[in-house]
Short mmCIF file of C-alpha atoms in Angstrom, two decimals:
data_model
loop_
_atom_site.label_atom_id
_atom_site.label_comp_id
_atom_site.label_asym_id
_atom_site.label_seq_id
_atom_site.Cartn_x
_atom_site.Cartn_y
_atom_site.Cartn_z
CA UNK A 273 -18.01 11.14 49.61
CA UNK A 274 -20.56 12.84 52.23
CA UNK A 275 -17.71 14.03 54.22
CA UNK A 276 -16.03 15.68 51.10
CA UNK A 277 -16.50 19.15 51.74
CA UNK A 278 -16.92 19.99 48.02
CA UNK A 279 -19.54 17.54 47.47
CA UNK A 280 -23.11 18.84 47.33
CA UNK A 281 -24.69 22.11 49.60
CA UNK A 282 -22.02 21.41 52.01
CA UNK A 283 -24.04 20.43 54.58
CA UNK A 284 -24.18 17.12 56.29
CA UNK A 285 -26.97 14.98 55.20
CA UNK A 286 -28.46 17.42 53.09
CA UNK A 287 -29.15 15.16 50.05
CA UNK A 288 -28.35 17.58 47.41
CA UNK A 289 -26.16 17.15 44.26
CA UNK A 290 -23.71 19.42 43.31
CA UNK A 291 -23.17 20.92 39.55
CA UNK A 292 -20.15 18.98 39.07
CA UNK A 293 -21.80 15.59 40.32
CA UNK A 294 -24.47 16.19 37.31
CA UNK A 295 -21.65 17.44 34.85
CA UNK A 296 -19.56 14.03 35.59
CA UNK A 297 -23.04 11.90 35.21
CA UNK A 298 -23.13 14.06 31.43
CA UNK A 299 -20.20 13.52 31.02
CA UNK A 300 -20.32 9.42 31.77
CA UNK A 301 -23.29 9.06 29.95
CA UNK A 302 -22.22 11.24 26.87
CA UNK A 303 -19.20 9.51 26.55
CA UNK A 304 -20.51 6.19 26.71
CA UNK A 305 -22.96 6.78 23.70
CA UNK A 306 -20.57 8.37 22.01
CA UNK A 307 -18.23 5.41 22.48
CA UNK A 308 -20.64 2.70 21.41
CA UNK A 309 -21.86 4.48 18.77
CA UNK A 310 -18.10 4.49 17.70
CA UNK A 311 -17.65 0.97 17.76
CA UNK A 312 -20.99 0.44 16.07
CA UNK A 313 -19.35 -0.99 12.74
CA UNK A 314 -16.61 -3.15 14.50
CA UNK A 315 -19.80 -5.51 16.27
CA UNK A 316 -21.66 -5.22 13.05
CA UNK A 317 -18.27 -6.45 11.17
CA UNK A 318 -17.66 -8.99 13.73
CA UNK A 319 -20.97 -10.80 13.32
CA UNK A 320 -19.55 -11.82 9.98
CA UNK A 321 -16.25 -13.33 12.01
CA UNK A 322 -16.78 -16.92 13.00
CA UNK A 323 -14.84 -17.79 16.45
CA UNK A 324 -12.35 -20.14 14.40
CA UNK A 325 -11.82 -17.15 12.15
CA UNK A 326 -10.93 -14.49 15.23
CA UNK A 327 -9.18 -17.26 17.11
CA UNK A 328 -7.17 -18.22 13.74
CA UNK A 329 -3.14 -18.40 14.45
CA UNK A 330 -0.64 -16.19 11.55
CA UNK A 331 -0.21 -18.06 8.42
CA UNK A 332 3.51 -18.97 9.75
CA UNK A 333 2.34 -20.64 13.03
CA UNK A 334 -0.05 -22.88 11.21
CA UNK A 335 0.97 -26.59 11.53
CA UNK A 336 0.14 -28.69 9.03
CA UNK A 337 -3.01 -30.07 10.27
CA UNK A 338 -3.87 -26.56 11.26
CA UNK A 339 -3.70 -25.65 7.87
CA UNK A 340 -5.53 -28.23 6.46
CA UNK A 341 -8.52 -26.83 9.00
CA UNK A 342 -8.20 -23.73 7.78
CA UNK A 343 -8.34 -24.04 4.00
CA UNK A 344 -11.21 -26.54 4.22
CA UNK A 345 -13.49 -23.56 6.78
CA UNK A 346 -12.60 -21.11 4.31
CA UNK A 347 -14.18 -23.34 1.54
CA UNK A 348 -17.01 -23.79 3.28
CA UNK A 349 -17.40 -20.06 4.25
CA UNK A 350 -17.30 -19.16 0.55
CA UNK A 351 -19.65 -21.55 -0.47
CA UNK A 352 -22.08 -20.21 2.50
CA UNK A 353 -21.56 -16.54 1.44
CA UNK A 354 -20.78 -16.44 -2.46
CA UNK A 355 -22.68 -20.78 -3.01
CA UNK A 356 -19.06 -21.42 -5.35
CA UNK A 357 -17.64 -24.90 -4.85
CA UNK A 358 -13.70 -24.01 -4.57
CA UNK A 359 -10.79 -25.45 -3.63
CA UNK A 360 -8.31 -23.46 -1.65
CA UNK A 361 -4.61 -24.85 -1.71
CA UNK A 362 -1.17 -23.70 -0.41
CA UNK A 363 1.49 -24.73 -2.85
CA UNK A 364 4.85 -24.14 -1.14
CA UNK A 365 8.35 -22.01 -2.82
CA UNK A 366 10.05 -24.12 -5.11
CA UNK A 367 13.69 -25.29 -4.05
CA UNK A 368 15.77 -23.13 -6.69
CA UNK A 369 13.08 -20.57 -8.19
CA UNK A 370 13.26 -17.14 -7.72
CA UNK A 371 10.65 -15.74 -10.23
CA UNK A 372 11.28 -12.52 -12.20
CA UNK A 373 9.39 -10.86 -14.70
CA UNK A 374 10.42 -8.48 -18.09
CA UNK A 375 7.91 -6.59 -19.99
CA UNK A 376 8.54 -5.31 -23.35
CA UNK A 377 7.80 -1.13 -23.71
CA UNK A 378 8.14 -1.45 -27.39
CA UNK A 379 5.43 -4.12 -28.21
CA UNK A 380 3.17 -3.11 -25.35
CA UNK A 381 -0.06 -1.54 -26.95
CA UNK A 382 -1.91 -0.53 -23.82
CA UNK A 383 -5.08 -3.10 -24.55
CA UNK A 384 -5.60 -3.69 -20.66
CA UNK A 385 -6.06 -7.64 -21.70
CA UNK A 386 -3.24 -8.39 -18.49
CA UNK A 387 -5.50 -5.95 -16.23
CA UNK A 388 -8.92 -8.15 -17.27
CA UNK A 389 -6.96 -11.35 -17.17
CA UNK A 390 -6.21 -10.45 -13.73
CA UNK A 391 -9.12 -9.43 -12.57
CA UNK A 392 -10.76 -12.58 -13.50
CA UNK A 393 -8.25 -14.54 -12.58
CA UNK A 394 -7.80 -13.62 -9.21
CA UNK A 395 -11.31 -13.22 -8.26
CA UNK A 396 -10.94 -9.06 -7.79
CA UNK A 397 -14.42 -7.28 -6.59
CA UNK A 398 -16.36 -6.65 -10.09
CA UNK A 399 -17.54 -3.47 -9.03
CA UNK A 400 -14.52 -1.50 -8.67
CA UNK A 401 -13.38 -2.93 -11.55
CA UNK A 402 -10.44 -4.26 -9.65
CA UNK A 403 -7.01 -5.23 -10.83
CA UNK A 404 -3.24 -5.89 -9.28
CA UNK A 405 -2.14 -4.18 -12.53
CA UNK A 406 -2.63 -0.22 -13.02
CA UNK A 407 -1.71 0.69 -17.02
CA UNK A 408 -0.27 4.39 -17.82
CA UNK A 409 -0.95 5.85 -21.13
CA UNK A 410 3.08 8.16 -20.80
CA UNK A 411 3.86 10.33 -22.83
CA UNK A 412 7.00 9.51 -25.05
CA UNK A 413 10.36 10.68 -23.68
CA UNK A 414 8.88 10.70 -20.11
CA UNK A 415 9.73 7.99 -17.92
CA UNK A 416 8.24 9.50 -14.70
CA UNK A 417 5.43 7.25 -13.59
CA UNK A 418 3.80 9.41 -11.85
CA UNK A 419 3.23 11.75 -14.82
CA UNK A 420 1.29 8.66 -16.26
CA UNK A 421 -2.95 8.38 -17.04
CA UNK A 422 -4.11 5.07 -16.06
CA UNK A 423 -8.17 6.40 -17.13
CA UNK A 424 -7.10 7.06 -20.94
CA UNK A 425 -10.42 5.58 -22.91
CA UNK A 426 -9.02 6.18 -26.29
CA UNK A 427 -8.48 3.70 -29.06
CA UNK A 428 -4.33 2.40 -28.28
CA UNK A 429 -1.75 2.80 -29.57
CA UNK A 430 -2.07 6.76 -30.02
CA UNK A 431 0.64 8.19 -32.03
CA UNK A 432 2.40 9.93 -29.58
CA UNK A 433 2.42 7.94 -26.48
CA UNK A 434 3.89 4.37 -25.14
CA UNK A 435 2.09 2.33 -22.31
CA UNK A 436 3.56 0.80 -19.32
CA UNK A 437 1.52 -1.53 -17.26
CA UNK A 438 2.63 -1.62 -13.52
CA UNK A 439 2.08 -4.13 -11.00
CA UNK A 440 3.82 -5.40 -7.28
CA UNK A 441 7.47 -5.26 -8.50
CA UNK A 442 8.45 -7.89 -5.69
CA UNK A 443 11.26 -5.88 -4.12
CA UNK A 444 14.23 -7.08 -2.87
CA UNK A 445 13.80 -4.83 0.22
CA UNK A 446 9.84 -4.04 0.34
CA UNK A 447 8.50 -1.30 2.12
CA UNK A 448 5.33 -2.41 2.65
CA UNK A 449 6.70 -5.62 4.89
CA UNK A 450 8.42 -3.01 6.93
CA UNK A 451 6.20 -1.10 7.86
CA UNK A 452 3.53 -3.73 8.42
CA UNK A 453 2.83 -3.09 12.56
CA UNK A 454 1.91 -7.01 12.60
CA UNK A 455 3.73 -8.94 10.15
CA UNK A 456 0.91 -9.80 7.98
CA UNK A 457 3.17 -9.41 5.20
CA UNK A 458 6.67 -10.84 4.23
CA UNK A 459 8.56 -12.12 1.54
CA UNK A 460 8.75 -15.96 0.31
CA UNK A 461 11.71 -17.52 -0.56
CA UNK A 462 10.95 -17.68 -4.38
CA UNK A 463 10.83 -14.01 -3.77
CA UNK A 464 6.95 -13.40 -3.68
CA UNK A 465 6.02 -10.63 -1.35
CA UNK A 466 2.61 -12.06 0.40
CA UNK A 467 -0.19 -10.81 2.59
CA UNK A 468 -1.87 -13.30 5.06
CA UNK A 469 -5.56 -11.89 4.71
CA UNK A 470 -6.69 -13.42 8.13
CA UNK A 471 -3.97 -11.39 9.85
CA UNK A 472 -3.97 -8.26 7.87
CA UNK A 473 -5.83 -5.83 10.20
CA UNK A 474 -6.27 -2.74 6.77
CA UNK A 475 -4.29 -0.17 8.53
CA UNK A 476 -3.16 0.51 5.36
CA UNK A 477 0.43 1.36 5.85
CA UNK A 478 1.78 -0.60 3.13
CA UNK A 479 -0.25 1.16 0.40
CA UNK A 480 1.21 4.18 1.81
CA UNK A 481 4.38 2.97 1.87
CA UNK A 482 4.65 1.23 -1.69
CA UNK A 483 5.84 4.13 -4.60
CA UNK A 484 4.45 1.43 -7.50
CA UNK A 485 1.26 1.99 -5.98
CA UNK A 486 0.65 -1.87 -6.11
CA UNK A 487 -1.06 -2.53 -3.08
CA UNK A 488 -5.19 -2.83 -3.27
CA UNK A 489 -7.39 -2.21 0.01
CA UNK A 490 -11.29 -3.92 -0.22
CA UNK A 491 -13.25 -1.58 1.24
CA UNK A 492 -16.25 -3.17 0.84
CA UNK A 493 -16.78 -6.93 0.52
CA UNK A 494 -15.74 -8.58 -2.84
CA UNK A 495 -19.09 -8.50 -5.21
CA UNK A 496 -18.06 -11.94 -7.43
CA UNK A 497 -21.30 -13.17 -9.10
CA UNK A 498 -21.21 -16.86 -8.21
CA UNK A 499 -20.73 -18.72 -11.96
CA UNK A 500 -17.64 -15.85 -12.55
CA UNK A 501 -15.53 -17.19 -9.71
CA UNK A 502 -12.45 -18.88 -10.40
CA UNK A 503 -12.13 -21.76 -8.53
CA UNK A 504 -8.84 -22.70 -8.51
CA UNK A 505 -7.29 -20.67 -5.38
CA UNK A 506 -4.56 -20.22 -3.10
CA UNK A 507 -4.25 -19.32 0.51
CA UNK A 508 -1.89 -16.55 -0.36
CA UNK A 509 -2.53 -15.08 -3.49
CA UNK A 510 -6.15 -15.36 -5.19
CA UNK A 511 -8.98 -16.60 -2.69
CA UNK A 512 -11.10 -13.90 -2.09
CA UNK A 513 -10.20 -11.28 -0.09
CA UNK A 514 -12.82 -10.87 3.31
CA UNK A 515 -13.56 -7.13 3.67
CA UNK A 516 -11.10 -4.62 5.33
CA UNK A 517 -7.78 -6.41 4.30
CA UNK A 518 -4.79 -5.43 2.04
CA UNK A 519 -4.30 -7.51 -1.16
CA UNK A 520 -1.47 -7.59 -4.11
CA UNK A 521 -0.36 -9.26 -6.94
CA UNK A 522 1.39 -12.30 -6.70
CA UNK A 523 2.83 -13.11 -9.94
CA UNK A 524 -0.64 -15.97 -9.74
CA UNK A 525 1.90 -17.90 -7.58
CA UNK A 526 -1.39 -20.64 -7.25
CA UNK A 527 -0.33 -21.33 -10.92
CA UNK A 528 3.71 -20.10 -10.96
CA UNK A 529 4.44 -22.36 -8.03
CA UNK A 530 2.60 -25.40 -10.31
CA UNK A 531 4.76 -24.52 -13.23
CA UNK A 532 2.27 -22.54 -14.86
CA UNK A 533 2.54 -18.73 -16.40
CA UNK A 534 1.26 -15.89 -14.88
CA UNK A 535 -2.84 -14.68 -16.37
CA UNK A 536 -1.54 -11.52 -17.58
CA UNK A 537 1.21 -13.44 -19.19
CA UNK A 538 -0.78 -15.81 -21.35
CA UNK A 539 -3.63 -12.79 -21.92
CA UNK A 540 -1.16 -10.51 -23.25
CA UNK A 541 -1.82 -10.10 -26.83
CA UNK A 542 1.47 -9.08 -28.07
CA UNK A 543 3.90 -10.64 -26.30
CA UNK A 544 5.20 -8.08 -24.14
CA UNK A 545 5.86 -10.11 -21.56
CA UNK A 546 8.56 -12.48 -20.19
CA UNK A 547 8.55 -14.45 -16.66
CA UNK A 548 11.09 -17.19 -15.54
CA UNK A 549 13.42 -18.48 -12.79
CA UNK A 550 15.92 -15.73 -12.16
CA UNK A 551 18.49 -18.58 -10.51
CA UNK A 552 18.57 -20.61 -14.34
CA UNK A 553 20.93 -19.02 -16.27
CA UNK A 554 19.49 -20.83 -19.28
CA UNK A 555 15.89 -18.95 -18.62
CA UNK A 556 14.23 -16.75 -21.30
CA UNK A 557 14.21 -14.38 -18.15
CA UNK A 558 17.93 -14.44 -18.07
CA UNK A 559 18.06 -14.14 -21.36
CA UNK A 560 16.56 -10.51 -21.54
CA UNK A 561 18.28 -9.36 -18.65
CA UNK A 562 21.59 -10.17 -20.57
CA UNK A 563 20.86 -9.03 -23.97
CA UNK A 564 17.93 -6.25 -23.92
CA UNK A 565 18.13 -2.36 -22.65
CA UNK A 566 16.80 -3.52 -18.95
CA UNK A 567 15.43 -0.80 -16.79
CA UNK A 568 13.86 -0.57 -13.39
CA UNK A 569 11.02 1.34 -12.34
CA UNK A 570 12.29 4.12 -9.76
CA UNK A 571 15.73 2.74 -9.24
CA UNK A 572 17.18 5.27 -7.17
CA UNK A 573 14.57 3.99 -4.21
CA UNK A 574 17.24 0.94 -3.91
CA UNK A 575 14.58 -1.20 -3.65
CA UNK A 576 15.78 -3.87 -5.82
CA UNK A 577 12.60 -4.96 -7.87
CA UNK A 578 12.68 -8.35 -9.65
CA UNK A 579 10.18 -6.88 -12.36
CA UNK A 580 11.79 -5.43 -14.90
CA UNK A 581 11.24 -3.21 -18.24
CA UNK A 582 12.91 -3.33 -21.58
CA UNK A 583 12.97 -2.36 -25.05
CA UNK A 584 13.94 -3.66 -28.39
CA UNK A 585 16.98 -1.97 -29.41
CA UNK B 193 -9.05 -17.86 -49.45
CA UNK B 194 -11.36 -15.87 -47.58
CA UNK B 195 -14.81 -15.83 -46.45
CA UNK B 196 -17.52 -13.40 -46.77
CA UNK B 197 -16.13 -11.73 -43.72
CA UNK B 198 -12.96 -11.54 -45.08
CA UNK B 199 -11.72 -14.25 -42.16
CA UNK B 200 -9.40 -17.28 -43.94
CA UNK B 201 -11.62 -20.40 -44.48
CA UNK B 202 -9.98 -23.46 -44.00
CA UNK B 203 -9.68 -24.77 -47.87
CA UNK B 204 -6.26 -25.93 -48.84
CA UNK B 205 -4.58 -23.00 -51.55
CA UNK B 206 -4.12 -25.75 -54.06
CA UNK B 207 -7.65 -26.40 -53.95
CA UNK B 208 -7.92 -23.24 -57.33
CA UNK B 209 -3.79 -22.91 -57.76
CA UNK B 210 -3.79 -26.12 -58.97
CA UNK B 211 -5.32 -25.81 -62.43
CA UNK B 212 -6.06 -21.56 -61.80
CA UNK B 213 -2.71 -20.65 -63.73
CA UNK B 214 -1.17 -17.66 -62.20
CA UNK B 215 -0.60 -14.15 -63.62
CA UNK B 216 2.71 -12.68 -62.78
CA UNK B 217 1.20 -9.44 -63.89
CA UNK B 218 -0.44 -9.26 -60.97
CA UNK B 219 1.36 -8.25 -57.93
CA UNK B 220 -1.20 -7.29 -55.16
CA UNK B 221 -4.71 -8.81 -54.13
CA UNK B 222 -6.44 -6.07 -54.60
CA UNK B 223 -5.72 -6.03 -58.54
CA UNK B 224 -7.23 -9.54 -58.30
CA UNK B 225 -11.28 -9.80 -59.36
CA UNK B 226 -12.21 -13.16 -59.19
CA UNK B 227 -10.75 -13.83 -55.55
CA UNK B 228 -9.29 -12.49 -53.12
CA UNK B 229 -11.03 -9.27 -53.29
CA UNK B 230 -10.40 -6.74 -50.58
CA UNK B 231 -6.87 -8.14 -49.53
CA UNK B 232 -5.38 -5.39 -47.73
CA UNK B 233 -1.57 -5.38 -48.64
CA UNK B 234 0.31 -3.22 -46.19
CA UNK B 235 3.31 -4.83 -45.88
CA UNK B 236 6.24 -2.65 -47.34
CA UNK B 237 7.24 -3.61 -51.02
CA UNK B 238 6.15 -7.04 -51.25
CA UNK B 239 4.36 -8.43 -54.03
CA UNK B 240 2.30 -11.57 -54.06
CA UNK B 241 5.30 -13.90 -55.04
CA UNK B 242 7.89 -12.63 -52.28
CA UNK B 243 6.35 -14.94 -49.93
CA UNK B 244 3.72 -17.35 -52.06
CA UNK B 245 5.70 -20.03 -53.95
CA UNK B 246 3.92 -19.92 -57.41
CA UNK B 247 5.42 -23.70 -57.99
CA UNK B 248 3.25 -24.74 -55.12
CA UNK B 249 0.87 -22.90 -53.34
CA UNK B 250 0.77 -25.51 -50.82
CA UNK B 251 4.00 -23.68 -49.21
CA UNK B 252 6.13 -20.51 -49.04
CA UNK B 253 8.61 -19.27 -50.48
CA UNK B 254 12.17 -17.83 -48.96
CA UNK B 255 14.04 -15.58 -50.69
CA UNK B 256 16.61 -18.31 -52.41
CA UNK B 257 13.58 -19.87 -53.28
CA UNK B 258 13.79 -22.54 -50.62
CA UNK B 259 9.88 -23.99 -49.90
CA UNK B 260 9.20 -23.68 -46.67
CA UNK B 261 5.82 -25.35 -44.55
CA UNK B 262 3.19 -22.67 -43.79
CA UNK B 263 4.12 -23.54 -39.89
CA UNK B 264 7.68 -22.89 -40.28
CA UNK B 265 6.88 -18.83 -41.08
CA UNK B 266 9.06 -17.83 -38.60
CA UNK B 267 11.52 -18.55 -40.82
CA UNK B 268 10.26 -16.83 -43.81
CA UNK B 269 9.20 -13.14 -42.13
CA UNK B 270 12.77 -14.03 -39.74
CA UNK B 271 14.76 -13.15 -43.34
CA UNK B 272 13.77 -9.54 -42.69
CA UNK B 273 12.86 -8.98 -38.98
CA UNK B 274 16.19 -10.60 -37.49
CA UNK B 275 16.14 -9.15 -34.51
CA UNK B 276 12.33 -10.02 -33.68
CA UNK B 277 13.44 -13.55 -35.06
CA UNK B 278 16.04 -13.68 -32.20
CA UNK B 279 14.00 -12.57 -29.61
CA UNK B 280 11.43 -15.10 -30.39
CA UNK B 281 13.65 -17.71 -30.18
CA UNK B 282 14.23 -17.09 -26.37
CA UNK B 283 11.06 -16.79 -25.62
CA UNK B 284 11.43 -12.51 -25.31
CA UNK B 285 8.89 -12.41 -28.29
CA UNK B 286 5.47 -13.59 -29.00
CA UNK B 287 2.63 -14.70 -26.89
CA UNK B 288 2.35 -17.76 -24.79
CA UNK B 289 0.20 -20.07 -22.97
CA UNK B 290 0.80 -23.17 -20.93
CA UNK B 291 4.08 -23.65 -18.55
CA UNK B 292 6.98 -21.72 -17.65
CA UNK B 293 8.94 -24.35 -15.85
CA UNK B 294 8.81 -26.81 -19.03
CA UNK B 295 9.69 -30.30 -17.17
CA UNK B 296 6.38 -29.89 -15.12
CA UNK B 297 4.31 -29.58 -18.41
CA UNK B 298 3.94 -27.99 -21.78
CA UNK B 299 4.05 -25.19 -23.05
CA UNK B 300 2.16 -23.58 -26.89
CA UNK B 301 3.80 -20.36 -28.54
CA UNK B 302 2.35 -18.30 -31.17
CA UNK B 303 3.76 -18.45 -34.42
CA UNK B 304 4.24 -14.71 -36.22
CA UNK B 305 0.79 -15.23 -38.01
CA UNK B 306 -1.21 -15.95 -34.91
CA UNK B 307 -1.26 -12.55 -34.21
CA UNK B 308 -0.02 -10.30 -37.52
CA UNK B 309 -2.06 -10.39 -40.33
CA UNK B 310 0.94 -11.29 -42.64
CA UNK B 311 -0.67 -9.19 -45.39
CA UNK B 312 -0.55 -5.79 -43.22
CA UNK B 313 1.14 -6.97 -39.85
CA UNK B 314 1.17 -4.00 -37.94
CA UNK B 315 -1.08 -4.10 -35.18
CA UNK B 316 -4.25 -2.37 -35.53
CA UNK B 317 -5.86 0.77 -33.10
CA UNK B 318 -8.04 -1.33 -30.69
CA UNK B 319 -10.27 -0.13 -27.67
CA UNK B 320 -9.04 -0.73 -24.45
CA UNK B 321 -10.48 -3.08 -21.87
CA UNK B 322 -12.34 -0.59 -18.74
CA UNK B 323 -10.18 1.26 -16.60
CA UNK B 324 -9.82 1.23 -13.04
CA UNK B 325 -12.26 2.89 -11.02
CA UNK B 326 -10.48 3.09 -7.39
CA UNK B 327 -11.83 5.08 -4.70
CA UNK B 328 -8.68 7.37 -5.19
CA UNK B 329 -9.69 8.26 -8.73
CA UNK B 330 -13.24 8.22 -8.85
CA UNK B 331 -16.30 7.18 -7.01
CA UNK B 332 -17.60 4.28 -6.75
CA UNK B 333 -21.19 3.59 -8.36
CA UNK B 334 -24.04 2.52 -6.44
CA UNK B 335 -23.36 -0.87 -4.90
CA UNK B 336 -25.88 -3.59 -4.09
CA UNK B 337 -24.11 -4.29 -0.61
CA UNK B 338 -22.97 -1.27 1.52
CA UNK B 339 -23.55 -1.98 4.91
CA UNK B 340 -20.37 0.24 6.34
CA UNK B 341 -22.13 3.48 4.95
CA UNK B 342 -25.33 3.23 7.07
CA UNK B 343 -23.50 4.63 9.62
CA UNK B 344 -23.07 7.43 8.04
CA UNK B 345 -24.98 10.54 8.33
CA UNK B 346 -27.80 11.02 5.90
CA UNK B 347 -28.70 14.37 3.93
CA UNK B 348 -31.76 16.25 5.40
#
């Protein structure tokens, strides 16, 4: 660099630095504080990574035995950070099932038992009060969700208003698994749209992106007090949820792929709700599709939901 | 028969009806002095005897007069609510616990009593469980574990 002419004084061997050498040394220095104070969180996050975690293949490209590994350290990591024995298990799509789900506008009282049922039942961060199901208090002769309070603290039913609970709608075509930059999330054959957690980077497109405004980021880690966790979990749907990742409802397929109805199902006090096979024409689902006023939330979206509303005529 | 509370105590009807004569004169509970004070009827025009069989209080009573078990009230309220009869019988009515997919296990349903008082079956007002408190609503309280907001500047 000596024998740049625009480098220092000019003069040979003079020893000098120029005003731009010093600016560029700033400027280096600057920029490199400024860039590890930017990554700051991500080492502080990634202390809380384990190697086998960061090195983890997508749920997809998990052999069997993989698998196996991988349910059993995630066990042991939540008994090291939340001391609950669990067991995590990956029940597979039933040959046959597509699962669908009717709720009833008429009989609906807007208690917020599915919401708590939920919450509980898929081991949501108590905090933030978390839930895969968002009620709205509407008023009646509206049907524009958006109009909808899902805060009202009032005794229910009031007089003039009807309440629609709203949860992932499991669309035919889902938004959120197309916009997904890394495939975290697809749909199951039984029709279950799915998030692996451990792949999920929390860009957050697919909350964006989803106009039932089912999706749920954790921004912080889940708060579960240890004796409140449920134990029963799956892979896919309610272990819980490490920090920074995109989560939805389900339809509890840990318990719908055993046989089993959903939480909010069996916590509903009045009924409202109906779930089934959509492929057995001899289902109660199938039943209300064929014989009640059936409606779908924001139809002209051509989404396809296989959640469904309806009222007694 | 009721408790202090007003809650049903488990004591089999026939227990008084069988030597307590009844009084056709008397069409609601709240007429009643001995027992059965403070039964709320709100249940359109029904009296006492529309649904209690007076031959045996053991049972109920449909509207030919048929007896009918206590468990089988689906029937009884069905005369009148046909269409939430129907409905119940595919499974679009009425709350539920246990398994969908009925060959992998079983399956309990309510019956119409489990959950309307059959004396004044609407549904009462009740208080809803808490509502959501996402960061898109409102903020978040204090939390115990926060360690992403230490980066963050603090107020001088």
């Amino acid at each position: 660099m000596s024998s740049d002419s625009n480098s220092g004084c000019g003069k040979e061997d003079c020893g000098c630095v120029s005003r731009r050498t010093v600016m560029k040394g700033v400027g280096v220095t600057l920029g490199a504080a400024a860039f590890a104070r930017a990554i700051a969180p991500l080492t502080e996050w990634a202390q809380n990574i384990s190697a086998d975690e960061f090195l983890q293949k997508h749920y997809k490209e998990l052999s069997l035995i993989d698998l196996k590994v991988v349910l059993r350290r995630l066990e042991k990591e939540t008994k090291e950070h939340y001391g609950a024995d669990v067991t995590i298990s990956d029940t597979k799509p039933q040959e046959g099932v597509k699962f669908g789900y009717a709720l009833n506008l008429s009989v609906c009282n807007g208690c917020r038992k599915c919401a708590e049922a939920c919450h509980l039942e898929n081991n949501h961060d108590r905090p933030s009060n978390q839930s895969y199901i968002r009620v709205f208090e509407m008023q009646k002769g509206s049907m524009d969700m958006e109009q909808g309070n899902a805060h009202y603290d009032k005794p229910v039913p009031q007089p003039d208003k009807f309440y629609m609970p709203v949860q992932c709608q499991q669309c035919e075509h889902p938004p959120c698994v197309d916009v997904c930059p890394v495939e975290a999330t697809w749909k199951e054959p039984d029709g279950i749209v799915v998030v692996d957690y451990n792949w999920c980077i929390g860009c957050r497109y697919c909350e964006a992106a989803c106009p039932y405004h089912a999706r749920r980021f954790n921004w912080t880690k889940p708060v579960i007090p240890k004796e409140e966790i449920n134990p029963d979990q799956g892979y896919l749907s309610n272990r819980i949820r490490p920090q920074g990742t995109m989560e939805k409802c389900t339809f509890c397929l840990h318990r719908t792929r055993n046989g089993r109805l959903p939480a909010c199902l069996e916590a509903c006090p009045t009924g409202a709700r109906v779930f089934g096979n959509l492929l057995d024409p001899n289902s109660e689902i199938r039943w209300v599709l064929e014989h009640k006023r059936v409606f779908i939330l924001k139809e002209d979206l051509g989404l396809k939901p296989q959640f469904f509303y309806f009222f007694d005529s | 028969m009721v408790d202090a509370h007003g809650k049903a105590v488990g004591i089999a009807c026939v227990n008084c009806h069988a030597t307590a004569k009844p009084n056709p004169q008397i069409n609601r509970g709240d007429q009643l002095l001995k027992f059965h004070q403070g039964l709320h009827s709100a249940h359109g025009s029904l009296t006492c005897l529309s649904c209690h069989n007076a031959a045996d209080y053991g049972s109920l009573r449909l509207a030919d007069s048929r007896r009918v078990e206590f468990k089988d009230v689906m029937q009884l309220c069905g005369q009148c609510h046909g269409h939430q009869l129907e409905s119940y019988k595919h499974g679009a009515h009425g709350g539920m616990n246990g398994h969908w997919d009925l060959t992998r296990g079983p399956r309990t349903r309510n019956t119409c009593t489990n959950c309307h008082d059959p004396h004044a079956p609407k549904f009462p007002l009740v208080q809803p469980i808490f509502p959501p408190r996402d960061r898109i609503s409102v903020p978040l309280p204090e939390r115990p574990v926060q360690k992403t907001h230490e980066y963050l500047p603090t107020k001088p």
